[in-house]
mmCIF file with all atom_site columns, C-alpha atoms in Angstrom:
data_model
loop_
_atom_site.group_PDB
_atom_site.id
_atom_site.type_symbol
_atom_site.label_atom_id
_atom_site.label_alt_id
_atom_site.label_comp_id
_atom_site.label_asym_id
_atom_site.label_entity_id
_atom_site.label_seq_id
_atom_site.pdbx_PDB_ins_code
_atom_site.Cartn_x
_atom_site.Cartn_y
_atom_site.Cartn_z
_atom_site.occupancy
_atom_site.B_iso_or_equiv
_atom_site.pdbx_formal_charge
_atom_site.auth_seq_id
_atom_site.auth_comp_id
_atom_site.auth_asym_id
_atom_site.auth_atom_id
_atom_site.pdbx_PDB_model_num
ATOM 1   C CA . ILE A 1 1   ? 116.946 146.209 69.325 1.00 0.00 ? 289 ILE A CA 1
ATOM 2   C CA . LEU A 1 2   ? 113.345 145.051 69.339 1.00 0.00 ? 290 LEU A CA 1
ATOM 3   C CA . ASN A 1 3   ? 112.680 141.381 70.040 1.00 0.00 ? 291 ASN A CA 1
ATOM 4   C CA . VAL A 1 4   ? 109.364 140.394 68.543 1.00 0.00 ? 292 VAL A CA 1
ATOM 5   C CA . GLU A 1 5   ? 107.757 137.118 69.462 1.00 0.00 ? 293 GLU A CA 1
ATOM 6   C CA . GLN A 1 6   ? 104.727 135.600 67.848 1.00 0.00 ? 294 GLN A CA 1
ATOM 7   C CA . SER A 1 7   ? 102.796 132.647 69.145 1.00 0.00 ? 295 SER A CA 1
ATOM 8   C CA . PRO A 1 8   ? 101.903 130.066 68.287 1.00 0.00 ? 296 PRO A CA 1
ATOM 9   C CA . GLN A 1 9   ? 104.380 129.345 65.487 1.00 0.00 ? 297 GLN A CA 1
ATOM 10  C CA . SER A 1 10  ? 101.759 127.325 63.630 1.00 0.00 ? 298 SER A CA 1
ATOM 11  C CA . LEU A 1 11  ? 98.106  126.554 63.993 1.00 0.00 ? 299 LEU A CA 1
ATOM 12  C CA . HIS A 1 12  ? 95.897  123.995 62.308 1.00 0.00 ? 300 HIS A CA 1
ATOM 13  C CA . VAL A 1 13  ? 92.151  124.558 62.609 1.00 0.00 ? 301 VAL A CA 1
ATOM 14  C CA . GLN A 1 14  ? 88.972  123.382 61.001 1.00 0.00 ? 302 GLN A CA 1
ATOM 15  C CA . GLU A 1 15  ? 86.832  125.595 58.817 1.00 0.00 ? 303 GLU A CA 1
ATOM 16  C CA . GLY A 1 16  ? 84.504  127.613 61.020 1.00 0.00 ? 304 GLY A CA 1
ATOM 17  C CA . ASP A 1 17  ? 86.819  127.672 64.043 1.00 0.00 ? 305 ASP A CA 1
ATOM 18  C CA . SER A 1 18  ? 87.753  131.015 65.501 1.00 0.00 ? 306 SER A CA 1
ATOM 19  C CA . THR A 1 19  ? 91.373  131.580 66.342 1.00 0.00 ? 307 THR A CA 1
ATOM 20  C CA . ASN A 1 20  ? 93.750  134.142 67.716 1.00 0.00 ? 308 ASN A CA 1
ATOM 21  C CA . PHE A 1 21  ? 97.457  134.864 67.651 1.00 0.00 ? 309 PHE A CA 1
ATOM 22  C CA . THR A 1 22  ? 99.718  136.878 69.881 1.00 0.00 ? 310 THR A CA 1
ATOM 23  C CA . CYS A 1 23  ? 102.478 139.317 69.077 1.00 0.00 ? 311 CYS A CA 1
ATOM 24  C CA . SER A 1 24  ? 104.745 140.411 71.938 1.00 0.00 ? 312 SER A CA 1
ATOM 25  C CA . PHE A 1 25  ? 107.246 143.226 71.727 1.00 0.00 ? 313 PHE A CA 1
ATOM 26  C CA . PRO A 1 26  ? 109.210 145.494 74.061 1.00 0.00 ? 314 PRO A CA 1
ATOM 27  C CA . SER A 1 27  ? 106.983 148.436 74.918 1.00 0.00 ? 315 SER A CA 1
ATOM 28  C CA . SER A 1 28  ? 109.758 151.024 74.899 1.00 0.00 ? 316 SER A CA 1
ATOM 29  C CA . ASN A 1 29  ? 110.442 153.032 71.734 1.00 0.00 ? 317 ASN A CA 1
ATOM 30  C CA . PHE A 1 30  ? 107.104 151.966 70.328 1.00 0.00 ? 318 PHE A CA 1
ATOM 31  C CA . TYR A 1 31  ? 105.883 153.834 67.298 1.00 0.00 ? 319 TYR A CA 1
ATOM 32  C CA . ALA A 1 32  ? 103.326 151.652 65.490 1.00 0.00 ? 320 ALA A CA 1
ATOM 33  C CA . LEU A 1 33  ? 102.357 148.015 65.056 1.00 0.00 ? 321 LEU A CA 1
ATOM 34  C CA . HIS A 1 34  ? 101.732 146.500 61.637 1.00 0.00 ? 322 HIS A CA 1
ATOM 35  C CA . TRP A 1 35  ? 99.991  143.215 60.844 1.00 0.00 ? 323 TRP A CA 1
ATOM 36  C CA . TYR A 1 36  ? 100.502 141.487 57.514 1.00 0.00 ? 324 TYR A CA 1
ATOM 37  C CA . ARG A 1 37  ? 99.123  138.362 55.903 1.00 0.00 ? 325 ARG A CA 1
ATOM 38  C CA . TRP A 1 38  ? 101.477 136.435 53.650 1.00 0.00 ? 326 TRP A CA 1
ATOM 39  C CA . GLU A 1 39  ? 100.038 133.750 51.439 1.00 0.00 ? 327 GLU A CA 1
ATOM 40  C CA . THR A 1 40  ? 102.323 131.316 49.695 1.00 0.00 ? 328 THR A CA 1
ATOM 41  C CA . ALA A 1 41  ? 103.666 132.615 46.373 1.00 0.00 ? 329 ALA A CA 1
ATOM 42  C CA . LYS A 1 42  ? 102.199 136.052 46.969 1.00 0.00 ? 330 LYS A CA 1
ATOM 43  C CA . SER A 1 43  ? 103.413 139.332 48.439 1.00 0.00 ? 331 SER A CA 1
ATOM 44  C CA . PRO A 1 44  ? 102.789 140.197 52.088 1.00 0.00 ? 332 PRO A CA 1
ATOM 45  C CA . GLU A 1 45  ? 99.501  142.045 52.320 1.00 0.00 ? 333 GLU A CA 1
ATOM 46  C CA . ALA A 1 46  ? 98.928  144.755 54.905 1.00 0.00 ? 334 ALA A CA 1
ATOM 47  C CA . LEU A 1 47  ? 96.059  144.101 57.289 1.00 0.00 ? 335 LEU A CA 1
ATOM 48  C CA . PHE A 1 48  ? 96.316  146.803 59.948 1.00 0.00 ? 336 PHE A CA 1
ATOM 49  C CA . VAL A 1 49  ? 98.492  149.598 61.211 1.00 0.00 ? 337 VAL A CA 1
ATOM 50  C CA . MET A 1 50  ? 97.860  150.398 64.860 1.00 0.00 ? 338 MET A CA 1
ATOM 51  C CA . THR A 1 51  ? 99.383  153.244 66.792 1.00 0.00 ? 339 THR A CA 1
ATOM 52  C CA . LEU A 1 52  ? 97.414  153.975 69.934 1.00 0.00 ? 340 LEU A CA 1
ATOM 53  C CA . ASN A 1 53  ? 97.172  151.998 73.137 1.00 0.00 ? 341 ASN A CA 1
ATOM 54  C CA . GLY A 1 54  ? 93.771  150.333 73.196 1.00 0.00 ? 342 GLY A CA 1
ATOM 55  C CA . ASP A 1 55  ? 93.434  150.519 69.416 1.00 0.00 ? 343 ASP A CA 1
ATOM 56  C CA . GLU A 1 56  ? 91.054  148.014 67.886 1.00 0.00 ? 344 GLU A CA 1
ATOM 57  C CA . LYS A 1 57  ? 90.858  147.464 64.154 1.00 0.00 ? 345 LYS A CA 1
ATOM 58  C CA . LYS A 1 58  ? 88.529  145.255 62.137 1.00 0.00 ? 346 LYS A CA 1
ATOM 59  C CA . LYS A 1 59  ? 88.505  144.050 58.548 1.00 0.00 ? 347 LYS A CA 1
ATOM 60  C CA . GLY A 1 60  ? 85.757  141.599 57.770 1.00 0.00 ? 348 GLY A CA 1
ATOM 61  C CA . ARG A 1 61  ? 86.243  138.560 60.003 1.00 0.00 ? 349 ARG A CA 1
ATOM 62  C CA . ILE A 1 62  ? 89.673  139.685 61.146 1.00 0.00 ? 350 ILE A CA 1
ATOM 63  C CA . SER A 1 63  ? 90.253  142.040 64.032 1.00 0.00 ? 351 SER A CA 1
ATOM 64  C CA . ALA A 1 64  ? 93.208  143.153 66.116 1.00 0.00 ? 352 ALA A CA 1
ATOM 65  C CA . THR A 1 65  ? 93.833  144.838 69.429 1.00 0.00 ? 353 THR A CA 1
ATOM 66  C CA . LEU A 1 66  ? 96.864  146.662 70.753 1.00 0.00 ? 354 LEU A CA 1
ATOM 67  C CA . ASN A 1 67  ? 98.281  147.149 74.239 1.00 0.00 ? 355 ASN A CA 1
ATOM 68  C CA . THR A 1 68  ? 101.359 149.335 74.039 1.00 0.00 ? 356 THR A CA 1
ATOM 69  C CA . LYS A 1 69  ? 101.852 149.556 77.802 1.00 0.00 ? 357 LYS A CA 1
ATOM 70  C CA . GLU A 1 70  ? 102.375 145.829 78.208 1.00 0.00 ? 358 GLU A CA 1
ATOM 71  C CA . GLY A 1 71  ? 103.721 145.271 74.704 1.00 0.00 ? 359 GLY A CA 1
ATOM 72  C CA . TYR A 1 72  ? 101.344 142.924 72.962 1.00 0.00 ? 360 TYR A CA 1
ATOM 73  C CA . SER A 1 73  ? 98.828  142.719 70.160 1.00 0.00 ? 361 SER A CA 1
ATOM 74  C CA . TYR A 1 74  ? 96.225  140.074 69.433 1.00 0.00 ? 362 TYR A CA 1
ATOM 75  C CA . LEU A 1 75  ? 94.895  139.132 66.013 1.00 0.00 ? 363 LEU A CA 1
ATOM 76  C CA . TYR A 1 76  ? 91.537  137.359 65.885 1.00 0.00 ? 364 TYR A CA 1
ATOM 77  C CA . ILE A 1 77  ? 89.949  135.506 63.017 1.00 0.00 ? 365 ILE A CA 1
ATOM 78  C CA . LYS A 1 78  ? 86.296  134.658 63.444 1.00 0.00 ? 366 LYS A CA 1
ATOM 79  C CA . GLY A 1 79  ? 84.944  131.628 61.597 1.00 0.00 ? 367 GLY A CA 1
ATOM 80  C CA . SER A 1 80  ? 88.182  130.696 59.793 1.00 0.00 ? 368 SER A CA 1
ATOM 81  C CA . GLN A 1 81  ? 87.919  129.815 56.115 1.00 0.00 ? 369 GLN A CA 1
ATOM 82  C CA . PRO A 1 82  ? 90.395  127.873 53.951 1.00 0.00 ? 370 PRO A CA 1
ATOM 83  C CA . GLU A 1 83  ? 91.301  131.134 52.185 1.00 0.00 ? 371 GLU A CA 1
ATOM 84  C CA . ASP A 1 84  ? 92.555  132.454 55.534 1.00 0.00 ? 372 ASP A CA 1
ATOM 85  C CA . SER A 1 85  ? 95.422  129.972 55.343 1.00 0.00 ? 373 SER A CA 1
ATOM 86  C CA . ALA A 1 86  ? 98.575  132.076 55.371 1.00 0.00 ? 374 ALA A CA 1
ATOM 87  C CA . THR A 1 87  ? 101.385 133.259 57.585 1.00 0.00 ? 375 THR A CA 1
ATOM 88  C CA . TYR A 1 88  ? 100.421 136.207 59.760 1.00 0.00 ? 376 TYR A CA 1
ATOM 89  C CA . LEU A 1 89  ? 103.239 138.587 60.576 1.00 0.00 ? 377 LEU A CA 1
ATOM 90  C CA . CYS A 1 90  ? 103.369 141.346 63.102 1.00 0.00 ? 378 CYS A CA 1
ATOM 91  C CA . ALA A 1 91  ? 105.899 144.135 62.864 1.00 0.00 ? 379 ALA A CA 1
ATOM 92  C CA . PRO A 1 92  ? 106.321 146.795 65.497 1.00 0.00 ? 380 PRO A CA 1
ATOM 93  C CA . LYS A 1 93  ? 107.977 149.900 64.238 1.00 0.00 ? 381 LYS A CA 1
ATOM 94  C CA . GLY A 1 94  ? 111.004 150.844 66.262 1.00 0.00 ? 382 GLY A CA 1
ATOM 95  C CA . PRO A 1 95  ? 113.307 153.741 65.556 1.00 0.00 ? 383 PRO A CA 1
ATOM 96  C CA . GLY A 1 96  ? 113.543 153.874 61.814 1.00 0.00 ? 384 GLY A CA 1
ATOM 97  C CA . LYS A 1 97  ? 112.386 150.435 60.771 1.00 0.00 ? 385 LYS A CA 1
ATOM 98  C CA . LEU A 1 98  ? 109.861 147.643 61.005 1.00 0.00 ? 386 LEU A CA 1
ATOM 99  C CA . ILE A 1 99  ? 110.983 144.608 62.980 1.00 0.00 ? 387 ILE A CA 1
ATOM 100 C CA . PHE A 1 100 ? 109.104 141.530 61.818 1.00 0.00 ? 388 PHE A CA 1
ATOM 101 C CA . GLY A 1 101 ? 108.267 138.564 63.982 1.00 0.00 ? 389 GLY A CA 1
ATOM 102 C CA . GLN A 1 102 ? 108.702 135.023 62.700 1.00 0.00 ? 390 GLN A CA 1
ATOM 103 C CA . GLY A 1 103 ? 104.995 134.796 62.010 1.00 0.00 ? 391 GLY A CA 1
ATOM 104 C CA . THR A 1 104 ? 102.168 132.433 62.833 1.00 0.00 ? 392 THR A CA 1
ATOM 105 C CA . GLU A 1 105 ? 101.412 129.943 60.086 1.00 0.00 ? 393 GLU A CA 1
ATOM 106 C CA . LEU A 1 106 ? 97.685  129.251 59.930 1.00 0.00 ? 394 LEU A CA 1
ATOM 107 C CA . SER A 1 107 ? 96.248  126.275 58.079 1.00 0.00 ? 395 SER A CA 1
ATOM 108 C CA . VAL A 1 108 ? 92.475  125.998 57.795 1.00 0.00 ? 396 VAL A CA 1
ATOM 109 C CA . LYS A 1 109 ? 91.104  122.644 56.712 1.00 0.00 ? 397 LYS A CA 1
ATOM 110 C CA . PRO A 1 110 ? 87.744  122.448 54.946 1.00 0.00 ? 398 PRO A CA 1
ATOM 111 C CA . LYS B 2 1   ? 97.448  152.110 40.578 1.00 0.00 ? 88  LYS B CA 1
ATOM 112 C CA . ALA B 2 2   ? 100.087 149.606 39.606 1.00 0.00 ? 89  ALA B CA 1
ATOM 113 C CA . GLY B 2 3   ? 101.624 147.761 42.506 1.00 0.00 ? 90  GLY B CA 1
ATOM 114 C CA . VAL B 2 4   ? 105.235 147.425 43.496 1.00 0.00 ? 91  VAL B CA 1
ATOM 115 C CA . THR B 2 5   ? 107.269 145.606 40.869 1.00 0.00 ? 92  THR B CA 1
ATOM 116 C CA . GLN B 2 6   ? 110.569 143.858 41.270 1.00 0.00 ? 93  GLN B CA 1
ATOM 117 C CA . THR B 2 7   ? 112.946 142.553 38.641 1.00 0.00 ? 94  THR B CA 1
ATOM 118 C CA . PRO B 2 8   ? 114.185 140.016 38.050 1.00 0.00 ? 95  PRO B CA 1
ATOM 119 C CA . ARG B 2 9   ? 111.894 137.553 39.800 1.00 0.00 ? 96  ARG B CA 1
ATOM 120 C CA . TYR B 2 10  ? 114.465 134.775 39.871 1.00 0.00 ? 97  TYR B CA 1
ATOM 121 C CA . LEU B 2 11  ? 118.213 134.883 39.700 1.00 0.00 ? 98  LEU B CA 1
ATOM 122 C CA . ILE B 2 12  ? 120.969 132.315 39.930 1.00 0.00 ? 99  ILE B CA 1
ATOM 123 C CA . LYS B 2 13  ? 124.521 133.447 40.623 1.00 0.00 ? 100 LYS B CA 1
ATOM 124 C CA . THR B 2 14  ? 127.743 131.857 41.772 1.00 0.00 ? 101 THR B CA 1
ATOM 125 C CA . ARG B 2 15  ? 129.837 132.701 44.793 1.00 0.00 ? 102 ARG B CA 1
ATOM 126 C CA . GLY B 2 16  ? 131.953 135.772 44.372 1.00 0.00 ? 103 GLY B CA 1
ATOM 127 C CA . GLN B 2 17  ? 129.743 137.392 41.764 1.00 0.00 ? 104 GLN B CA 1
ATOM 128 C CA . GLN B 2 18  ? 127.767 140.516 42.350 1.00 0.00 ? 105 GLN B CA 1
ATOM 129 C CA . VAL B 2 19  ? 124.081 141.121 41.712 1.00 0.00 ? 106 VAL B CA 1
ATOM 130 C CA . THR B 2 20  ? 121.743 144.071 41.303 1.00 0.00 ? 107 THR B CA 1
ATOM 131 C CA . LEU B 2 21  ? 118.050 143.881 42.062 1.00 0.00 ? 108 LEU B CA 1
ATOM 132 C CA . SER B 2 22  ? 115.513 146.496 41.045 1.00 0.00 ? 109 SER B CA 1
ATOM 133 C CA . CYS B 2 23  ? 112.348 147.772 42.678 1.00 0.00 ? 110 CYS B CA 1
ATOM 134 C CA . SER B 2 24  ? 109.768 150.157 41.222 1.00 0.00 ? 111 SER B CA 1
ATOM 135 C CA . PRO B 2 25  ? 107.488 151.574 43.910 1.00 0.00 ? 112 PRO B CA 1
ATOM 136 C CA . ILE B 2 26  ? 103.858 152.522 43.645 1.00 0.00 ? 113 ILE B CA 1
ATOM 137 C CA . SER B 2 27  ? 103.498 155.847 41.865 1.00 0.00 ? 114 SER B CA 1
ATOM 138 C CA . GLY B 2 28  ? 103.775 158.701 44.349 1.00 0.00 ? 115 GLY B CA 1
ATOM 139 C CA . HIS B 2 29  ? 105.525 156.636 47.015 1.00 0.00 ? 116 HIS B CA 1
ATOM 140 C CA . ARG B 2 30  ? 108.845 158.083 48.059 1.00 0.00 ? 117 ARG B CA 1
ATOM 141 C CA . SER B 2 31  ? 109.979 155.537 50.619 1.00 0.00 ? 118 SER B CA 1
ATOM 142 C CA . VAL B 2 32  ? 111.411 152.187 49.566 1.00 0.00 ? 119 VAL B CA 1
ATOM 143 C CA . SER B 2 33  ? 112.542 149.551 52.052 1.00 0.00 ? 120 SER B CA 1
ATOM 144 C CA . TRP B 2 34  ? 114.363 146.301 51.348 1.00 0.00 ? 121 TRP B CA 1
ATOM 145 C CA . TYR B 2 35  ? 114.065 143.046 53.279 1.00 0.00 ? 122 TYR B CA 1
ATOM 146 C CA . GLN B 2 36  ? 115.736 139.667 53.162 1.00 0.00 ? 123 GLN B CA 1
ATOM 147 C CA . GLN B 2 37  ? 114.024 136.424 54.032 1.00 0.00 ? 124 GLN B CA 1
ATOM 148 C CA . THR B 2 38  ? 116.026 133.233 54.474 1.00 0.00 ? 125 THR B CA 1
ATOM 149 C CA . PRO B 2 39  ? 114.680 129.816 55.535 1.00 0.00 ? 126 PRO B CA 1
ATOM 150 C CA . GLY B 2 40  ? 113.894 129.839 59.225 1.00 0.00 ? 127 GLY B CA 1
ATOM 151 C CA . GLN B 2 41  ? 114.305 133.604 59.498 1.00 0.00 ? 128 GLN B CA 1
ATOM 152 C CA . GLY B 2 42  ? 111.726 136.293 59.525 1.00 0.00 ? 129 GLY B CA 1
ATOM 153 C CA . LEU B 2 43  ? 111.917 139.271 57.274 1.00 0.00 ? 130 LEU B CA 1
ATOM 154 C CA . GLN B 2 44  ? 115.183 141.034 58.023 1.00 0.00 ? 131 GLN B CA 1
ATOM 155 C CA . PHE B 2 45  ? 115.361 144.754 57.345 1.00 0.00 ? 132 PHE B CA 1
ATOM 156 C CA . LEU B 2 46  ? 118.179 145.780 55.015 1.00 0.00 ? 133 LEU B CA 1
ATOM 157 C CA . PHE B 2 47  ? 117.699 149.503 54.447 1.00 0.00 ? 134 PHE B CA 1
ATOM 158 C CA . GLU B 2 48  ? 115.245 152.239 53.634 1.00 0.00 ? 135 GLU B CA 1
ATOM 159 C CA . TYR B 2 49  ? 115.578 154.966 51.046 1.00 0.00 ? 136 TYR B CA 1
ATOM 160 C CA . PHE B 2 50  ? 113.615 158.175 50.982 1.00 0.00 ? 137 PHE B CA 1
ATOM 161 C CA . SER B 2 51  ? 114.083 160.935 48.463 1.00 0.00 ? 138 SER B CA 1
ATOM 162 C CA . GLU B 2 52  ? 117.287 159.371 47.136 1.00 0.00 ? 139 GLU B CA 1
ATOM 163 C CA . THR B 2 53  ? 118.866 159.183 50.616 1.00 0.00 ? 140 THR B CA 1
ATOM 164 C CA . GLN B 2 54  ? 119.417 156.155 52.780 1.00 0.00 ? 141 GLN B CA 1
ATOM 165 C CA . ARG B 2 55  ? 117.406 156.939 55.851 1.00 0.00 ? 142 ARG B CA 1
ATOM 166 C CA . ASN B 2 56  ? 117.793 153.746 57.862 1.00 0.00 ? 143 ASN B CA 1
ATOM 167 C CA . LYS B 2 57  ? 120.006 150.700 57.727 1.00 0.00 ? 144 LYS B CA 1
ATOM 168 C CA . GLY B 2 58  ? 119.774 147.208 59.185 1.00 0.00 ? 145 GLY B CA 1
ATOM 169 C CA . ASN B 2 59  ? 122.556 144.997 60.471 1.00 0.00 ? 146 ASN B CA 1
ATOM 170 C CA . PHE B 2 60  ? 123.989 143.701 57.231 1.00 0.00 ? 147 PHE B CA 1
ATOM 171 C CA . PRO B 2 61  ? 127.589 143.770 56.026 1.00 0.00 ? 148 PRO B CA 1
ATOM 172 C CA . GLY B 2 62  ? 128.816 146.461 53.680 1.00 0.00 ? 149 GLY B CA 1
ATOM 173 C CA . ARG B 2 63  ? 128.517 144.034 50.754 1.00 0.00 ? 150 ARG B CA 1
ATOM 174 C CA . PHE B 2 64  ? 124.848 144.996 50.736 1.00 0.00 ? 151 PHE B CA 1
ATOM 175 C CA . SER B 2 65  ? 124.222 148.427 49.330 1.00 0.00 ? 152 SER B CA 1
ATOM 176 C CA . GLY B 2 66  ? 121.467 150.297 47.628 1.00 0.00 ? 153 GLY B CA 1
ATOM 177 C CA . ARG B 2 67  ? 120.451 153.491 45.991 1.00 0.00 ? 154 ARG B CA 1
ATOM 178 C CA . GLN B 2 68  ? 117.348 155.350 44.984 1.00 0.00 ? 155 GLN B CA 1
ATOM 179 C CA . PHE B 2 69  ? 116.787 157.394 41.879 1.00 0.00 ? 156 PHE B CA 1
ATOM 180 C CA . SER B 2 70  ? 114.889 160.633 41.429 1.00 0.00 ? 157 SER B CA 1
ATOM 181 C CA . ASN B 2 71  ? 111.815 158.719 40.230 1.00 0.00 ? 158 ASN B CA 1
ATOM 182 C CA . SER B 2 72  ? 111.901 156.740 43.520 1.00 0.00 ? 159 SER B CA 1
ATOM 183 C CA . ARG B 2 73  ? 112.948 153.516 41.809 1.00 0.00 ? 160 ARG B CA 1
ATOM 184 C CA . SER B 2 74  ? 115.471 151.695 43.934 1.00 0.00 ? 161 SER B CA 1
ATOM 185 C CA . GLU B 2 75  ? 118.227 149.196 43.327 1.00 0.00 ? 162 GLU B CA 1
ATOM 186 C CA . MET B 2 76  ? 119.934 146.885 45.737 1.00 0.00 ? 163 MET B CA 1
ATOM 187 C CA . ASN B 2 77  ? 123.400 145.532 45.103 1.00 0.00 ? 164 ASN B CA 1
ATOM 188 C CA . VAL B 2 78  ? 125.154 142.617 46.735 1.00 0.00 ? 165 VAL B CA 1
ATOM 189 C CA . SER B 2 79  ? 128.841 142.219 45.993 1.00 0.00 ? 166 SER B CA 1
ATOM 190 C CA . THR B 2 80  ? 131.028 139.156 46.488 1.00 0.00 ? 167 THR B CA 1
ATOM 191 C CA . LEU B 2 81  ? 128.081 136.827 46.865 1.00 0.00 ? 168 LEU B CA 1
ATOM 192 C CA . GLU B 2 82  ? 128.164 134.115 49.506 1.00 0.00 ? 169 GLU B CA 1
ATOM 193 C CA . LEU B 2 83  ? 126.077 130.957 49.722 1.00 0.00 ? 170 LEU B CA 1
ATOM 194 C CA . GLY B 2 84  ? 124.241 132.442 52.696 1.00 0.00 ? 171 GLY B CA 1
ATOM 195 C CA . ASP B 2 85  ? 122.955 135.289 50.542 1.00 0.00 ? 172 ASP B CA 1
ATOM 196 C CA . SER B 2 86  ? 120.518 132.884 48.911 1.00 0.00 ? 173 SER B CA 1
ATOM 197 C CA . ALA B 2 87  ? 117.187 134.317 49.932 1.00 0.00 ? 174 ALA B CA 1
ATOM 198 C CA . LEU B 2 88  ? 113.997 136.014 48.894 1.00 0.00 ? 175 LEU B CA 1
ATOM 199 C CA . TYR B 2 89  ? 114.552 139.755 48.650 1.00 0.00 ? 176 TYR B CA 1
ATOM 200 C CA . LEU B 2 90  ? 111.469 141.889 49.050 1.00 0.00 ? 177 LEU B CA 1
ATOM 201 C CA . CYS B 2 91  ? 111.050 145.567 48.589 1.00 0.00 ? 178 CYS B CA 1
ATOM 202 C CA . ALA B 2 92  ? 108.201 147.612 49.984 1.00 0.00 ? 179 ALA B CA 1
ATOM 203 C CA . SER B 2 93  ? 107.085 151.134 49.248 1.00 0.00 ? 180 SER B CA 1
ATOM 204 C CA . SER B 2 94  ? 105.092 153.652 51.230 1.00 0.00 ? 181 SER B CA 1
ATOM 205 C CA . PRO B 2 95  ? 104.209 157.298 50.765 1.00 0.00 ? 182 PRO B CA 1
ATOM 206 C CA . SER B 2 96  ? 106.699 158.608 53.285 1.00 0.00 ? 183 SER B CA 1
ATOM 207 C CA . GLY B 2 97  ? 107.757 155.778 55.583 1.00 0.00 ? 184 GLY B CA 1
ATOM 208 C CA . GLY B 2 98  ? 107.107 156.330 59.259 1.00 0.00 ? 185 GLY B CA 1
ATOM 209 C CA . ALA B 2 99  ? 103.960 154.524 60.370 1.00 0.00 ? 186 ALA B CA 1
ATOM 210 C CA . ASP B 2 100 ? 102.645 154.324 56.783 1.00 0.00 ? 187 ASP B CA 1
ATOM 211 C CA . THR B 2 101 ? 101.422 150.987 55.504 1.00 0.00 ? 188 THR B CA 1
ATOM 212 C CA . GLN B 2 102 ? 104.117 149.349 53.412 1.00 0.00 ? 189 GLN B CA 1
ATOM 213 C CA . TYR B 2 103 ? 103.165 147.712 50.142 1.00 0.00 ? 190 TYR B CA 1
ATOM 214 C CA . PHE B 2 104 ? 105.316 144.797 49.149 1.00 0.00 ? 191 PHE B CA 1
ATOM 215 C CA . GLY B 2 105 ? 106.473 143.625 45.772 1.00 0.00 ? 192 GLY B CA 1
ATOM 216 C CA . PRO B 2 106 ? 106.549 139.980 44.700 1.00 0.00 ? 193 PRO B CA 1
ATOM 217 C CA . GLY B 2 107 ? 110.210 139.582 45.572 1.00 0.00 ? 194 GLY B CA 1
ATOM 218 C CA . THR B 2 108 ? 113.336 138.384 43.832 1.00 0.00 ? 195 THR B CA 1
ATOM 219 C CA . ARG B 2 109 ? 114.426 134.835 44.601 1.00 0.00 ? 196 ARG B CA 1
ATOM 220 C CA . LEU B 2 110 ? 118.229 134.782 44.574 1.00 0.00 ? 197 LEU B CA 1
ATOM 221 C CA . THR B 2 111 ? 120.084 131.484 44.541 1.00 0.00 ? 198 THR B CA 1
ATOM 222 C CA . VAL B 2 112 ? 123.832 131.509 45.035 1.00 0.00 ? 199 VAL B CA 1
ATOM 223 C CA . LEU B 2 113 ? 125.655 128.345 43.936 1.00 0.00 ? 200 LEU B CA 1
#
């Protein structure tokens, strides 16, 4: 069973601040790591799928890194905007399924 | 391409009843996964179907079942509903599962009274 931990649980920042979140997971039986953004009243939206140790992905102001040996991934948002307010979920893929963390709830104030 | 659709969007049932939820995946996607989200819990994996076969299953009681049709549409059934089954049920489709990106539907909000 994979235990996935995300920190912090919630984050309140001002517009323009840069921020980062952590996803920790057991490094054994690792297959891939997914990041999703889930805005209220919408469907979770895929951000990245990362598979290789040392992987770095970028999408606009959002980027992510992956360390499979030590079992963690970081998600960075540069210059947060109010539209970035959402819950950010990580989900390592273990044998046969995605195991979602509880998420980091980000609130960006204008 | 049309996204993942789920019906109904909202449902109210009483304890002991059974319910069927439907999920239509993105055209060409053969893998459909179901998740449950309850207050305070993350997304909990229920099961995955691929080519009409259940390929993986989460830790849920046998009251939760599903199936997939030849057109990849999937249904999830919950029998003998309990209050604790009140949740948002999401389905997600991907081309073949594995490390593929999963695309989520809007969910069905089930309330059990």
